Amino acid sequence: MPSSRWLGVGHADTSGPDAGVRATDQALVGDDAKLLVVFASESHDLSAMVRQISARSGGVPLIGCTTAGEIATSGPGDAGVVVTALGGDGFSVATTVATGLSHDLRVAGAHAADCLGSIEDRAHRVLLLLTDGLAGDQQEIVRGAYGVLGAGVPIVGGCAGDELRMTRTSQLYGDRVLTDAVVAAAIGSDAPLGIGVRHGWRKVGEPMLVTRSGGNRVYTLDDRPALDVYLERLAAPAPARASQEELARLALTHPLGLGRRDGEEHVRFVGGGDFADRSLSCIADVPQGGLVWIMEGDAASMLEATDAACSDSLASFEGRSPLGMLAFDCIARRGVLGDDGIRKEIDRVALSAAGAPVAGFYTYGEIARTHGLSGFHNQTLVVLSIG
Amino acid sequence: MTLPPAWASQQLGEFLTAVSSFETEASAGLRAVERVAEALDAEVAAIVSRGKLVAAVGYPAGATPVAELDAVARGVSRELAVPGVGVCPAARAPLEHPPDATLVLARSGPRSLSAEETSVLRGMARVTSMTMRTLALLSDERALREEQAALRRVAVLVARGVPQNEIFAAVAQEASRLACAELVQIHRYDKDGSSVAVAVWGSEDLEVGVRSPKGQDNIRTTVLRTGRTARRDDVVGSPIVVDGRLWGVLIAATIRPGRMPPEAEARIAGFTELVATAISNAQTRAELAASRARVVAASDETRRRIERDLHDGTQQRLVALALLLHSAADAIPAELPGLRVQLSHAEEELQGLLDEVREIARGLHPAILSKGGLVPALGALARRSSLPVQLDVRAPEPLPEPVEVAAYYAISEALTNAAKHANASAAHVALEARNGRLHVQVRDDGVGGADPARGSGIVSLCDRVEALGGTIVVSSPPGEGTSMVVELPIRPRPGIDVTS
């Protein structure tokens, strides 16, 4: 007898006191719920919301995080809450949380991965991670988790947002609201779980050598101040050379790319520059000694990447439709696509889902490890298709 | 697949920067395999050395198939089964360090490594080798520095001649740290094959002084039987050899299996040599002290005998002679006044000679000390002194004779010096028994400036006091009088018997 599996997505646009419960009611479309995944604007009273959701669901395991915008089947939105529920005897789920993330990202990643050992053995497994992207190098979390899981279990997820304030994000676990944490759900399923990863950026010009960097800050490129080299390469207009706001606008469509073997560069979003010490500030680690390219993209290339990511995530489904799709979409892509573009993007995702529900959020970094060990991305769309 | 331009230099550059930043050989090994896997999109990367795993990624925790990785490392196999992924083509690259190590890689997909990727893999292997070797050397150097510092600390204690039990305790503590051993014991073997614990660190089951019977089968008896260093799993025993004879054993053990480093034997061997030196020094010191005590005792006995001979022989005969002269003088007729005067002179000379003999006898050995004890003897000494002497005695009687004799001679010498050389007007003598020691102080208000090294009296006093394990300190700043402080153990000090 085939196992039963179901997935539902609920969505509430407002930040009213019952928004979480309303979204949960919509999402719980079947019995035997195994997991709730909550993506919510930080404008909500998060503590009250998770308590209400837990009470409503009867204590179904819950993980979630705050966002820089939520994604539902109907399209992108702000200040709302999106709840995904999945259940049925075809799924097995275990959740865990690791706090004090910034103290030791690797150990936290390893701890988060431990929950996989608690689920029943299924043909298809994935570790879903929702992390505090402001806590440090997220690839360290992936390395820690990989050390526990090995190559056989894909890792997917995203970094929580705070509506671009870049000061504090929250992670949700059961009825707790945390920060500087990683929450995880190990999902085992009788049906495929597919992951697609694309960004839609392309390299421009010759590579530059990172001659001095520390963590997320790049001090020199080709032994010259990084900001000067960056502005010269882009022939930046005068306003971008003097105004943080104008520089940020220019950088939004011109991230740095780190060359990778498969040609799908790891993209590093340039968050800003220091006009005093002439350094560049990126959202993730840019290793010293490596080569970087300036990247460029436009709405068309972003949307092509969206289609490709969805298609990749469904590659193992052999033509069958998914139960649902989770999208982890970089906030910087939202900036390039614009309001109209992100609507089109989610429409395309929904089209790929072929009527199945879609949920997700705009992230501060995306996680997808399918082959090899690299798993942290920037300015990228990661899609998890659940069969 | 065509690799992107500058891909190889990109990967090597990032790899070099990342791997060279780690602080230990183990962490560099683990991070190296991670970065290799990331750069080459490999599912598995591992370092295998002589059939043992150094580092690996790609397998679930605790499920790394070391034998299969080793088969690839030795060139016996060219593929690896990776759980959840399937059978993957494998590649390898030799490492110059650790010894006979190989970097093993497995990547899913049909294509094996291209020439450029193989070149990158070998480059990364070389960087990994150099980094791990450098970190191993630095670690060795750091360990050596710590070992030298620990040995130096113990050597200072040995050189200062502190009691053996303190040295043994310090050795046990230092050896525990250097050998990564939670438990350290030092045992002294006895002739019957049993042993006594003389130092214990980290164990609540054994105390210093507890005897272990012979005939057990353990590291202690193994070292006793072979006279050599022995190791059983995580217990190491190193012999302590004093002057060519097996004296005891230093045992270090860990309760965490596999944690004791291979070099633990060598590290604790340095301590056993120091322990042996400390014991040898202590034996030498004990023998020297005993020898000095014997010399002083023989000297005292000779003095006593001469004093008795003078008192019972020469003195008595001189007294008899004086009486005889006196009788003879009485019998001289009145018509021979010249003869009477001559005999009277002879009597006076004889009396002077008798006084001198008495004084010599008293100097040789104060008979009153033997008969009446220290306090009456000091009273007599004070009365005979040409200086006013204030006595302040707070010591029980009787004290052991060698202690009383040493204290008497010390006070006598100080009072003689005060009267003869210091131009003093008064002296103060204090005597107190405290904490098992007799404290003696003699102070005068003379001119000071005395150099104790130039006085033969003080030198012989030093011999006498130090033979008893005591100390003597003379302080004589010019113009501020002279003070002599003597401390003597009332009983021989307790300690661990090192002479077994």
CSV table of C-alpha atoms in Angstrom, one decimal, chain A residues 75-371:
chain,number,residue,atom,x,y,z
A,75,GLY,CA,3.3,35.7,-4.9
A,76,PRO,CA,5.8,37.7,-2.9
A,77,GLY,CA,4.8,39.9,0.1
A,78,ASP,CA,6.0,41.8,3.1
A,79,ALA,CA,4.9,42.0,6.7
A,80,GLY,CA,3.1,38.6,6.4
A,81,VAL,CA,3.5,35.1,7.5
A,82,VAL,CA,3.7,31.9,5.4
A,83,VAL,CA,3.3,28.5,7.0
A,84,THR,CA,4.1,25.2,5.3
A,85,ALA,CA,2.8,22.0,6.8
A,86,LEU,CA,3.7,18.5,5.7
A,87,GLY,CA,2.5,15.2,7.0
A,88,GLY,CA,1.4,11.7,6.4
A,89,ASP,CA,3.1,8.4,7.0
A,90,GLY,CA,5.3,8.8,4.0
A,91,PHE,CA,7.3,11.5,5.8
A,92,SER,CA,9.4,11.2,8.9
A,93,VAL,CA,10.8,14.3,10.5
A,94,ALA,CA,13.0,15.3,13.4
A,95,THR,CA,13.9,18.9,14.4
A,96,THR,CA,16.7,20.4,16.5
A,97,VAL,CA,18.2,23.7,17.4
A,98,ALA,CA,21.7,24.9,18.1
A,99,THR,CA,22.2,28.3,19.8
A,100,GLY,CA,25.3,30.4,20.3
A,101,LEU,CA,25.9,30.0,16.6
A,102,SER,CA,28.5,32.8,16.3
A,103,HIS,CA,30.6,31.2,19.0
A,104,ASP,CA,31.3,28.1,16.9
A,105,LEU,CA,29.5,27.8,13.6
A,106,ARG,CA,31.0,24.4,12.8
A,107,VAL,CA,30.0,22.8,16.1
A,108,ALA,CA,26.5,24.3,15.7
A,109,GLY,CA,26.2,22.8,12.2
A,110,ALA,CA,27.3,19.4,13.4
A,111,HIS,CA,24.7,19.6,16.3
A,112,ALA,CA,22.0,20.6,13.9
A,113,ALA,CA,22.8,17.6,11.7
A,114,ASP,CA,22.4,15.2,14.6
A,115,CYS,CA,18.7,15.2,14.3
A,116,LEU,CA,19.0,13.1,11.1
A,117,GLY,CA,19.9,10.1,13.2
A,118,SER,CA,16.4,10.3,14.9
A,119,ILE,CA,14.3,9.8,11.8
A,120,GLU,CA,13.2,6.5,10.2
A,121,ASP,CA,15.3,5.3,7.3
A,122,ARG,CA,13.6,6.6,4.1
A,123,ALA,CA,14.7,6.4,0.5
A,124,HIS,CA,15.1,10.2,0.3
A,125,ARG,CA,16.4,12.5,3.0
A,126,VAL,CA,17.3,16.1,3.3
A,127,LEU,CA,18.5,18.4,6.1
A,128,LEU,CA,16.7,21.8,6.1
A,129,LEU,CA,18.6,24.5,7.9
A,130,LEU,CA,17.4,28.0,8.8
A,131,THR,CA,20.2,30.1,10.2
A,132,ASP,CA,21.2,33.5,11.5
A,133,GLY,CA,23.2,34.8,8.5
A,134,LEU,CA,24.6,37.6,10.6
A,135,ALA,CA,26.5,35.1,12.8
A,136,GLY,CA,29.5,34.6,10.5
A,137,ASP,CA,30.8,32.3,7.7
A,138,GLN,CA,27.8,30.1,6.9
A,139,GLN,CA,29.9,27.6,5.0
A,140,GLU,CA,31.3,26.6,8.4
A,141,ILE,CA,27.8,25.4,9.3
A,142,VAL,CA,27.7,23.4,6.1
A,143,ARG,CA,31.1,21.8,6.9
A,144,GLY,CA,30.0,21.0,10.4
A,145,ALA,CA,26.8,19.3,9.2
A,146,TYR,CA,28.6,17.5,6.4
A,147,GLY,CA,31.0,16.0,8.9
A,148,VAL,CA,28.0,14.4,10.6
A,149,LEU,CA,25.9,13.5,7.5
A,150,GLY,CA,28.5,12.6,4.9
A,151,ALA,CA,27.8,13.0,1.2
A,152,GLY,CA,24.6,11.0,1.2
A,153,VAL,CA,22.3,13.6,2.6
A,154,PRO,CA,21.7,17.0,0.8
A,155,ILE,CA,21.6,20.1,2.8
A,156,VAL,CA,19.2,23.0,1.9
A,157,GLY,CA,17.9,26.2,3.5
A,158,GLY,CA,18.5,29.9,4.0
A,159,CYS,CA,19.6,32.6,6.3
A,160,ALA,CA,17.0,34.5,8.2
A,161,GLY,CA,16.4,38.2,7.3
A,162,ASP,CA,15.3,41.3,9.2
A,163,GLU,CA,13.8,43.4,6.3
A,164,LEU,CA,17.2,44.7,5.3
A,165,ARG,CA,18.0,46.3,8.7
A,166,MET,CA,20.9,43.9,9.0
A,167,THR,CA,21.0,44.1,12.8
A,168,ARG,CA,19.2,41.1,14.3
A,169,THR,CA,17.3,38.1,12.9
A,170,SER,CA,15.2,35.5,14.7
A,171,GLN,CA,14.9,31.8,14.4
A,172,LEU,CA,11.8,29.9,15.5
A,173,TYR,CA,11.9,26.5,17.2
A,174,GLY,CA,8.7,25.1,18.8
A,175,ASP,CA,7.3,27.9,20.8
A,176,ARG,CA,10.7,29.6,21.2
A,177,VAL,CA,12.1,32.7,19.5
A,178,LEU,CA,15.9,32.8,19.2
A,179,THR,CA,18.7,34.7,17.7
A,180,ASP,CA,22.3,33.7,16.9
A,181,ALA,CA,20.9,30.2,16.3
A,182,VAL,CA,20.4,27.5,13.6
A,183,VAL,CA,17.2,25.5,13.5
A,184,ALA,CA,17.0,22.3,11.6
A,185,ALA,CA,14.6,19.7,10.3
A,186,ALA,CA,15.7,16.3,9.0
A,187,ILE,CA,13.1,15.2,6.5
A,188,GLY,CA,12.9,11.6,5.3
A,189,SER,CA,10.4,10.8,2.5
A,190,ASP,CA,9.3,7.9,0.4
A,191,ALA,CA,9.3,10.2,-2.7
A,192,PRO,CA,12.1,12.3,-4.2
A,193,LEU,CA,13.3,15.5,-2.7
A,194,GLY,CA,15.0,17.7,-5.4
A,195,ILE,CA,17.2,20.7,-5.1
A,196,GLY,CA,17.9,23.4,-7.7
A,197,VAL,CA,20.5,26.1,-7.4
A,198,ARG,CA,21.0,29.0,-9.9
A,199,HIS,CA,21.9,32.6,-9.8
A,200,GLY,CA,21.8,34.1,-13.3
A,201,TRP,CA,24.9,36.2,-13.0
A,202,ARG,CA,27.7,36.3,-15.6
A,203,LYS,CA,31.3,37.3,-15.3
A,204,VAL,CA,32.5,40.6,-16.7
A,205,GLY,CA,36.1,41.3,-17.7
A,206,GLU,CA,39.3,39.9,-16.3
A,207,PRO,CA,39.7,38.3,-12.8
A,208,MET,CA,41.2,40.2,-9.9
A,209,LEU,CA,43.4,38.6,-7.3
A,210,VAL,CA,42.2,39.1,-3.7
A,211,THR,CA,45.5,40.3,-2.2
A,212,ARG,CA,44.1,41.1,1.3
A,213,SER,CA,40.9,40.1,2.9
A,214,GLY,CA,39.6,39.2,6.3
A,215,GLY,CA,36.3,37.4,6.7
A,216,ASN,CA,33.6,39.4,4.8
A,217,ARG,CA,35.8,42.4,4.1
A,218,VAL,CA,38.0,42.8,1.0
A,219,TYR,CA,40.8,45.3,1.6
A,220,THR,CA,42.9,45.0,-1.6
A,221,LEU,CA,42.4,43.6,-5.1
A,222,ASP,CA,45.5,43.3,-7.2
A,223,ASP,CA,47.4,45.0,-4.4
A,224,ARG,CA,45.3,48.2,-4.7
A,225,PRO,CA,42.5,49.4,-2.5
A,226,ALA,CA,39.5,47.2,-3.3
A,227,LEU,CA,36.9,49.9,-3.5
A,228,ASP,CA,39.0,51.9,-6.0
A,229,VAL,CA,39.5,48.8,-8.2
A,230,TYR,CA,35.8,48.0,-8.1
A,231,LEU,CA,34.7,51.5,-9.0
A,232,GLU,CA,37.2,51.8,-11.8
A,233,ARG,CA,36.2,48.4,-13.4
A,234,LEU,CA,32.6,49.5,-13.4
A,235,ALA,CA,33.4,53.0,-14.6
A,236,ALA,CA,31.2,54.1,-11.7
A,237,PRO,CA,29.5,57.5,-12.0
A,238,ALA,CA,30.5,60.2,-9.6
A,239,PRO,CA,27.5,59.8,-7.2
A,240,ALA,CA,28.5,56.1,-6.5
A,241,ARG,CA,32.0,57.3,-5.6
A,242,ALA,CA,30.8,59.6,-2.8
A,243,SER,CA,27.4,58.2,-1.6
A,244,GLN,CA,26.8,55.0,0.3
A,245,GLU,CA,23.3,54.8,-1.1
A,246,GLU,CA,24.4,55.2,-4.7
A,247,LEU,CA,27.3,52.7,-4.2
A,248,ALA,CA,24.8,50.2,-2.7
A,249,ARG,CA,22.5,50.7,-5.7
A,250,LEU,CA,25.4,50.0,-8.1
A,251,ALA,CA,26.7,47.0,-6.1
A,252,LEU,CA,23.2,45.5,-6.1
A,253,THR,CA,23.6,44.5,-9.7
A,254,HIS,CA,27.4,43.9,-9.6
A,255,PRO,CA,28.4,41.3,-7.1
A,256,LEU,CA,31.7,39.6,-6.9
A,257,GLY,CA,32.0,36.0,-8.3
A,258,LEU,CA,34.3,33.3,-7.0
A,259,GLY,CA,35.2,30.8,-9.8
A,260,ARG,CA,34.0,27.3,-9.3
A,261,ARG,CA,34.7,24.1,-11.2
A,262,ASP,CA,31.2,23.8,-12.6
A,263,GLY,CA,31.3,27.3,-13.9
A,264,GLU,CA,28.4,28.3,-11.6
A,265,GLU,CA,30.4,30.9,-9.6
A,266,HIS,CA,29.8,31.5,-6.0
A,267,VAL,CA,28.4,35.0,-5.9
A,268,ARG,CA,29.3,37.5,-3.1
A,269,PHE,CA,26.9,40.4,-2.7
A,270,VAL,CA,28.7,43.6,-2.1
A,271,GLY,CA,26.9,45.3,0.7
A,272,GLY,CA,28.9,48.6,0.7
A,273,GLY,CA,32.3,50.2,0.8
A,274,ASP,CA,34.3,52.1,3.3
A,275,PHE,CA,35.2,55.5,1.8
A,276,ALA,CA,37.9,56.0,4.4
A,277,ASP,CA,40.0,52.8,4.2
A,278,ARG,CA,38.8,52.0,0.6
A,279,SER,CA,37.7,48.4,1.4
A,280,LEU,CA,34.6,46.5,0.2
A,281,SER,CA,32.1,44.9,2.6
A,282,CYS,CA,30.6,41.6,1.4
A,283,ILE,CA,27.8,39.5,2.8
A,284,ALA,CA,29.9,36.3,2.9
A,285,ASP,CA,33.5,35.2,3.2
A,286,VAL,CA,35.8,36.2,0.3
A,287,PRO,CA,39.0,34.2,0.7
A,288,GLN,CA,42.4,35.9,0.4
A,289,GLY,CA,44.5,34.4,-2.3
A,290,GLY,CA,41.6,33.6,-4.6
A,291,LEU,CA,40.5,35.2,-7.8
A,292,VAL,CA,37.2,37.2,-8.2
A,293,TRP,CA,35.3,38.6,-11.1
A,294,ILE,CA,32.8,41.4,-11.2
A,295,MET,CA,29.5,39.9,-12.1
A,296,GLU,CA,26.5,41.5,-13.8
A,297,GLY,CA,23.0,40.4,-14.4
A,298,ASP,CA,19.5,41.7,-15.3
A,299,ALA,CA,15.9,40.7,-14.8
A,300,ALA,CA,16.0,38.5,-17.9
A,301,SER,CA,19.0,36.5,-16.7
A,302,MET,CA,17.6,36.2,-13.2
A,303,LEU,CA,14.3,34.8,-14.5
A,304,GLU,CA,16.2,32.4,-16.7
A,305,ALA,CA,17.9,31.2,-13.6
A,306,THR,CA,14.6,30.8,-11.8
A,307,ASP,CA,13.3,28.5,-14.5
A,308,ALA,CA,16.6,26.5,-14.5
A,309,ALA,CA,16.6,26.1,-10.7
A,310,CYS,CA,13.0,24.9,-10.7
A,311,SER,CA,13.7,22.5,-13.6
A,312,ASP,CA,16.8,21.2,-11.8
A,313,SER,CA,14.9,20.6,-8.6
A,314,LEU,CA,12.4,18.5,-10.5
A,315,ALA,CA,15.0,16.5,-12.5
A,316,SER,CA,14.6,13.4,-10.5
A,317,PHE,CA,10.7,13.5,-10.4
A,318,GLU,CA,10.4,11.8,-13.8
A,319,GLY,CA,7.6,14.1,-14.9
A,320,ARG,CA,5.6,13.8,-11.7
A,321,SER,CA,4.4,17.0,-10.0
A,322,PRO,CA,5.7,17.9,-6.6
A,323,LEU,CA,3.6,18.1,-3.5
A,324,GLY,CA,5.1,21.6,-3.1
A,325,MET,CA,8.1,23.8,-3.5
A,326,LEU,CA,10.2,25.8,-1.0
A,327,ALA,CA,12.1,28.7,-2.4
A,328,PHE,CA,15.0,30.4,-0.7
A,329,ASP,CA,15.6,33.6,-2.8
A,330,CYS,CA,18.3,36.1,-2.1
A,331,ILE,CA,17.1,39.6,-1.2
A,332,ALA,CA,19.6,41.0,-3.6
A,333,ARG,CA,17.9,39.3,-6.5
A,334,ARG,CA,14.7,41.0,-5.4
A,335,GLY,CA,16.5,44.3,-5.8
A,336,VAL,CA,17.5,43.5,-9.4
A,337,LEU,CA,14.2,42.1,-10.4
A,338,GLY,CA,12.1,44.9,-8.9
A,339,ASP,CA,8.5,44.5,-7.7
A,340,ASP,CA,7.2,43.5,-11.1
A,341,GLY,CA,10.1,41.1,-11.6
A,342,ILE,CA,9.7,39.2,-8.3
A,343,ARG,CA,6.0,38.7,-9.1
A,344,LYS,CA,6.9,37.2,-12.4
A,345,GLU,CA,9.5,35.1,-10.7
A,346,ILE,CA,7.1,33.5,-8.2
A,347,ASP,CA,4.6,33.0,-11.0
A,348,ARG,CA,7.2,31.0,-12.9
A,349,VAL,CA,8.0,29.0,-9.7
A,350,ALA,CA,4.3,28.3,-9.3
A,351,LEU,CA,4.1,27.3,-13.0
A,352,SER,CA,6.8,24.8,-12.4
A,353,ALA,CA,5.0,23.5,-9.3
A,354,ALA,CA,2.1,22.7,-11.6
A,355,GLY,CA,-0.5,23.7,-9.1
A,356,ALA,CA,1.3,22.5,-6.0
A,357,PRO,CA,1.7,25.2,-3.3
A,358,VAL,CA,4.8,27.3,-3.1
A,359,ALA,CA,6.4,28.8,0.1
A,360,GLY,CA,9.6,30.6,0.8
A,361,PHE,CA,11.3,33.8,1.8
A,362,TYR,CA,13.8,36.4,0.8
A,363,THR,CA,17.1,35.5,2.4
A,364,TYR,CA,20.4,36.9,3.5
A,365,GLY,CA,22.2,33.8,2.1
A,366,GLU,CA,21.2,30.5,0.6
A,367,ILE,CA,22.2,27.0,1.5
A,368,ALA,CA,22.3,24.1,-1.0
A,369,ARG,CA,24.7,21.2,-0.9
A,370,THR,CA,24.1,18.5,-3.3
A,371,HIS,CA,27.4,17.5,-4.8
